[in-house]
PDB file of C-alpha atoms in Angstrom:
ATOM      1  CA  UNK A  13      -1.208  -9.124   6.586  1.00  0.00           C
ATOM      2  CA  UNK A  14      -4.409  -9.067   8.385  1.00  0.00           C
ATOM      3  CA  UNK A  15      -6.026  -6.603  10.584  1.00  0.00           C
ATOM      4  CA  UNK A  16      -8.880  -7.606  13.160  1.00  0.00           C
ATOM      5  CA  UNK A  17      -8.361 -10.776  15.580  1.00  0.00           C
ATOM      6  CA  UNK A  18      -7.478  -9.561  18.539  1.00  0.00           C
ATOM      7  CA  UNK A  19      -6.082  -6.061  17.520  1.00  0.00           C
ATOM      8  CA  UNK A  20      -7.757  -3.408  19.729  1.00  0.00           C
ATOM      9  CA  UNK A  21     -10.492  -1.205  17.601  1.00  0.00           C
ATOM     10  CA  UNK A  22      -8.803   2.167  19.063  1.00  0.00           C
ATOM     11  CA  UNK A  23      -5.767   1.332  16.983  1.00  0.00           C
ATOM     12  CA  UNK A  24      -7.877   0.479  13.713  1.00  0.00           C
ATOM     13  CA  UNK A  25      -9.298   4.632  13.637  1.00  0.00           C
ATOM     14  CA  UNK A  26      -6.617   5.849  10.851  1.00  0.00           C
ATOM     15  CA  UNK A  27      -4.415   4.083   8.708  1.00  0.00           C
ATOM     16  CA  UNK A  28      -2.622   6.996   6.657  1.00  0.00           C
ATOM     17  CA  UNK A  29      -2.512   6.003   2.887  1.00  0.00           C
ATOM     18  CA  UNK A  30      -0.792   9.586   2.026  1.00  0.00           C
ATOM     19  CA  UNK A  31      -1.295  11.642  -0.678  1.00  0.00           C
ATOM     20  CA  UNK A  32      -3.390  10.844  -3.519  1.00  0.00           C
ATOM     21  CA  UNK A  33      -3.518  13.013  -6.553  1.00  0.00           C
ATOM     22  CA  UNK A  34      -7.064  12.998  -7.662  1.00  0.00           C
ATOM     23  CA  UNK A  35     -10.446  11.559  -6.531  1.00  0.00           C
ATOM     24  CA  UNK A  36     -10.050   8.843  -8.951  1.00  0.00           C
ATOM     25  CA  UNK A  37      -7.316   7.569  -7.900  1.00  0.00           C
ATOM     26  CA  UNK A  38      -8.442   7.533  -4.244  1.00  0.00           C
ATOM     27  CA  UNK A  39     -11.750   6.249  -4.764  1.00  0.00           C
ATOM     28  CA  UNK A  40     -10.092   3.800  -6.798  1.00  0.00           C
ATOM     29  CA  UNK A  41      -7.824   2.047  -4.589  1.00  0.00           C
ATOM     30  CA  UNK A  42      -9.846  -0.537  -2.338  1.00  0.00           C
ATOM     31  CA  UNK A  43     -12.079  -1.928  -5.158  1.00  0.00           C
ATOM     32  CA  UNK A  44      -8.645  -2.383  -7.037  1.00  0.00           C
ATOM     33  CA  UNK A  45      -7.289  -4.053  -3.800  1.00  0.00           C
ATOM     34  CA  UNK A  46     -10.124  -6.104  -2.817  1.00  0.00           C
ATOM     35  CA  UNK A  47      -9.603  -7.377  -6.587  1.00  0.00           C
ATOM     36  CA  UNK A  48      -6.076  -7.889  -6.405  1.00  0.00           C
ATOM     37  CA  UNK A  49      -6.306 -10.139  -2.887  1.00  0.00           C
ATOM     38  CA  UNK A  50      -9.450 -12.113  -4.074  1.00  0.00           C
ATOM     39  CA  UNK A  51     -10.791 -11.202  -0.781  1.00  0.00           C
ATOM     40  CA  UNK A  52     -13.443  -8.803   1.138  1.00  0.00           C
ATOM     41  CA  UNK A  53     -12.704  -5.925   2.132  1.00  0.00           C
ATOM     42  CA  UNK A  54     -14.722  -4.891   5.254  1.00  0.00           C
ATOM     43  CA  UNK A  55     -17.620  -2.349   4.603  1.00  0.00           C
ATOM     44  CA  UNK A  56     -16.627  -0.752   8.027  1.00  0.00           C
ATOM     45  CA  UNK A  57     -13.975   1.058   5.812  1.00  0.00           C
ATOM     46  CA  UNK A  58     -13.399   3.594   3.955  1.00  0.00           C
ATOM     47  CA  UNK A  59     -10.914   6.035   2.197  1.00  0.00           C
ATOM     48  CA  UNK A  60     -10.967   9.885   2.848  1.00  0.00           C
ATOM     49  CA  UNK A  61      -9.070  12.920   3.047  1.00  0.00           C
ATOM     50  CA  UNK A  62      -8.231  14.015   6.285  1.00  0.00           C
ATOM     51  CA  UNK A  63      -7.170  17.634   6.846  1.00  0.00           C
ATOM     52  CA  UNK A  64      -4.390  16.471   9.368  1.00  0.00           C
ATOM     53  CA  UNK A  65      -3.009  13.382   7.930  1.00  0.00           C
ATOM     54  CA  UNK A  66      -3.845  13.443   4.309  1.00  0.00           C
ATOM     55  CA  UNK A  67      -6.085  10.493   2.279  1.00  0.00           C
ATOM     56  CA  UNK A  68      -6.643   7.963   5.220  1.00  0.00           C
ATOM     57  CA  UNK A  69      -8.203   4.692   5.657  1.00  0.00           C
ATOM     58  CA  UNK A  70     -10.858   5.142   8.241  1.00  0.00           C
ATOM     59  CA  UNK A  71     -13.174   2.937   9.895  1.00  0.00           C
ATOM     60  CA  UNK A  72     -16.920   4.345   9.347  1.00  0.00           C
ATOM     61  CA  UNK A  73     -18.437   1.623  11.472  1.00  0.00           C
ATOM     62  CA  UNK A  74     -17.447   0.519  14.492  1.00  0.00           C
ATOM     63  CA  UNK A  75     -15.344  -2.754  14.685  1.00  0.00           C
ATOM     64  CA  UNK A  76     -15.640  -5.403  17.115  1.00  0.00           C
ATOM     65  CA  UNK A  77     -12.856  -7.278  18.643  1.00  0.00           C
ATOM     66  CA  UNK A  78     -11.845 -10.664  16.543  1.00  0.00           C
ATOM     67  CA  UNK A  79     -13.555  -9.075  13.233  1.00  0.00           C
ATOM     68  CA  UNK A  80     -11.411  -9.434   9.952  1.00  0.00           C
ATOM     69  CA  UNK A  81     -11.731  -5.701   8.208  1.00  0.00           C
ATOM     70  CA  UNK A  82      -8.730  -6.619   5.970  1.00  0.00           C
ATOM     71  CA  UNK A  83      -6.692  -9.593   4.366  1.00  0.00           C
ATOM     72  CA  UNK A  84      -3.808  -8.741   1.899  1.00  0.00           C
ATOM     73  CA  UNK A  85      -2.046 -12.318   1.402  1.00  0.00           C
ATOM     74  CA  UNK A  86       1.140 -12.120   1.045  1.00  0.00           C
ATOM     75  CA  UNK A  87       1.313 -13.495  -2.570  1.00  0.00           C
ATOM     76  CA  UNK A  88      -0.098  -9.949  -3.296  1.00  0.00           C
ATOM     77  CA  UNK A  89       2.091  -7.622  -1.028  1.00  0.00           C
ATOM     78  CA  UNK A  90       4.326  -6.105  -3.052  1.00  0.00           C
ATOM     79  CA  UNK A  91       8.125  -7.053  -1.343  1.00  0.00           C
ATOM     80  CA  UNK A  92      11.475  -7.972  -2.350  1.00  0.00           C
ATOM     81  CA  UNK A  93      10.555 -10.966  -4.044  1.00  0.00           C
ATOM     82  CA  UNK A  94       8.603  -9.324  -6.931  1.00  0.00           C
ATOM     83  CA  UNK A  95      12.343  -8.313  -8.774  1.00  0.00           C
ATOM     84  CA  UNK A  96      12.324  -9.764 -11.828  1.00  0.00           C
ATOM     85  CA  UNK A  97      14.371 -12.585 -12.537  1.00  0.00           C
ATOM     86  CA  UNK A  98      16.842 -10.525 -14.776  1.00  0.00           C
ATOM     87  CA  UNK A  99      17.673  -8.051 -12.386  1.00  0.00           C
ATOM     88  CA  UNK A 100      18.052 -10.423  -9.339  1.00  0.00           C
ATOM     89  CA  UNK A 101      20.683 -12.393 -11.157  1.00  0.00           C
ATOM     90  CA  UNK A 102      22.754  -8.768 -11.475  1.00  0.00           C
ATOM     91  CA  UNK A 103      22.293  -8.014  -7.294  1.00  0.00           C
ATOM     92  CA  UNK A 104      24.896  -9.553  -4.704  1.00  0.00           C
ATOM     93  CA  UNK A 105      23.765 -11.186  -1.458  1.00  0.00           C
ATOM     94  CA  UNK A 106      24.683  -8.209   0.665  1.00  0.00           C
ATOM     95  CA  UNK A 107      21.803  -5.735  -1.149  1.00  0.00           C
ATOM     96  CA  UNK A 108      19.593  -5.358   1.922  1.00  0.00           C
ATOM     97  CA  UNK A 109      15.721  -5.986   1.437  1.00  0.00           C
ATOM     98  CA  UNK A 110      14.876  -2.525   1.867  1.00  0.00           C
ATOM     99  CA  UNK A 111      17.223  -2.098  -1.306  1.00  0.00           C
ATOM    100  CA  UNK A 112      15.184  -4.553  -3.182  1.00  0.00           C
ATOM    101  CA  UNK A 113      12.536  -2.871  -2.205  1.00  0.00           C
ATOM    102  CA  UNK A 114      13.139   0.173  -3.834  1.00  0.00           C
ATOM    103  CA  UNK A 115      14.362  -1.383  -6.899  1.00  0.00           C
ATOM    104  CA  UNK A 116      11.074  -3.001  -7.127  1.00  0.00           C
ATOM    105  CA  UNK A 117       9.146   0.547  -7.009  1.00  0.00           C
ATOM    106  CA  UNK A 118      11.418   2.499  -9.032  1.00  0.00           C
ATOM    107  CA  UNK A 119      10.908  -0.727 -11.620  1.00  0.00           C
ATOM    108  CA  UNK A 120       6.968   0.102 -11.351  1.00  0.00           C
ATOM    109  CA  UNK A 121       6.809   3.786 -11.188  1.00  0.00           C
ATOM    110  CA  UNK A 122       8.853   3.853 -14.533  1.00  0.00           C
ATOM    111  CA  UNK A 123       5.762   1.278 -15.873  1.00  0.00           C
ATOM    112  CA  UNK A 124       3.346   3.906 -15.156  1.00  0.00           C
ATOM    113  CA  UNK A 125      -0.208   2.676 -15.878  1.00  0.00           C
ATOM    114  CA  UNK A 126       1.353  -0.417 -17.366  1.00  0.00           C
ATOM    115  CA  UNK A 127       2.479  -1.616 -14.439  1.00  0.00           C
ATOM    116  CA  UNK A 128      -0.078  -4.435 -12.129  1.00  0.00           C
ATOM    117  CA  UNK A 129       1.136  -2.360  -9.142  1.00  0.00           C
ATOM    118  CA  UNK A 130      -0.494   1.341 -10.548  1.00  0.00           C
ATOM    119  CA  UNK A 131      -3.306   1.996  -7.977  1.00  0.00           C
ATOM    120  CA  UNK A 132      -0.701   1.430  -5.175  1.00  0.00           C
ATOM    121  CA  UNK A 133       2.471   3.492  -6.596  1.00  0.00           C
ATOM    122  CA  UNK A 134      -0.197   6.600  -7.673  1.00  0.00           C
ATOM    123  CA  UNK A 135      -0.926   6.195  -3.827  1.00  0.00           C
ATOM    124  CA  UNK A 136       2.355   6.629  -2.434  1.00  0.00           C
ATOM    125  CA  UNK A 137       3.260  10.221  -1.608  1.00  0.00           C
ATOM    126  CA  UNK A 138       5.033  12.444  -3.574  1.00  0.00           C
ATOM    127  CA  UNK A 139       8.764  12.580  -2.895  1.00  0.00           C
ATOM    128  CA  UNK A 140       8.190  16.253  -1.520  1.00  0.00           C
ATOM    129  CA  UNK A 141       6.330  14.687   1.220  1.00  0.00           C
ATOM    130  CA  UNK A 142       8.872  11.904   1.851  1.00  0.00           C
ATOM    131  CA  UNK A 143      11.193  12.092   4.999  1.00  0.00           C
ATOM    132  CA  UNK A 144      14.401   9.825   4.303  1.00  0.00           C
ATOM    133  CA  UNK A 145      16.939   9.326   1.589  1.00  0.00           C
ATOM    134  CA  UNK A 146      15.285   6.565  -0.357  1.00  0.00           C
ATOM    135  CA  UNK A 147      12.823   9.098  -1.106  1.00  0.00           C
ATOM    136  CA  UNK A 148      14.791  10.957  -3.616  1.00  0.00           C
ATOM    137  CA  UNK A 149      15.026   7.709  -5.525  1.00  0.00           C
ATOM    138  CA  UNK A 150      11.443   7.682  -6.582  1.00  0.00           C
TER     139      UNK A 150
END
């Protein structure tokens, strides 16, 4: 997933992140990324709380057309594909991805802080603040 070449800048203003709990964790987050993808994350952006829509991802520079602000390969997007081996074996063909998907987070949201995925689940909203069924899973 990349955002910049040939994206327009006015849709690059707010990315919602949702609710973080603490500073920490918030300040945390793109550092911990930027580690994560082995890649740059563009100075042009930064995280802050937003009184409308929560902790955001804002751009605090402007952006020109065709500039890369952020590269999260796919071998580090957390999908489907991350269920373990164990509990793959146990799911039929007709479990949707989105299914997966949720098996996955529940999976790392039990590990806590153990889990490689931490900065990103403590960054997901609270279940309160989710709109659809899957929520009540987490």
């Amino acid at each position: 997933m990349s955002f910049g070449g040939g994206h327009r800048v006015a849709t690059l203003r707010r990315w919602t992140l949702h609710t973080v709990f603490n500073f920490s964790t918030l300040h945390n987050f793109l550092p911990w990324l930027e580690n994560k993808a082995a890649s740059t994350i563009s100075s042009s952006l930064s995280i802050a709380n937003s009184s409308s829509y929560g902790n955001s991802l804002f751009a605090s520079n402007s952006i020109q057309t065709g500039d890369c602000i952020l590269h999260v390969p796919y071998s580090v997007q957390i999908t489907p594909d991350n269920l373990p081996p164990q509990i793959r074996s146990l799911i039929t063909e007709d479990v949707g991805n989105v299914a997966k998907l949720a098996i996955v987070l529940l999976i790392h949201k039990n590990l806590g802080q153990d889990s490689e995925w931490y900065p990103y689940i403590s960054c997901l909203p609270p279940q309160a603040e989710m709109h659809n069924t899957a929520s009540f899973l987490l």
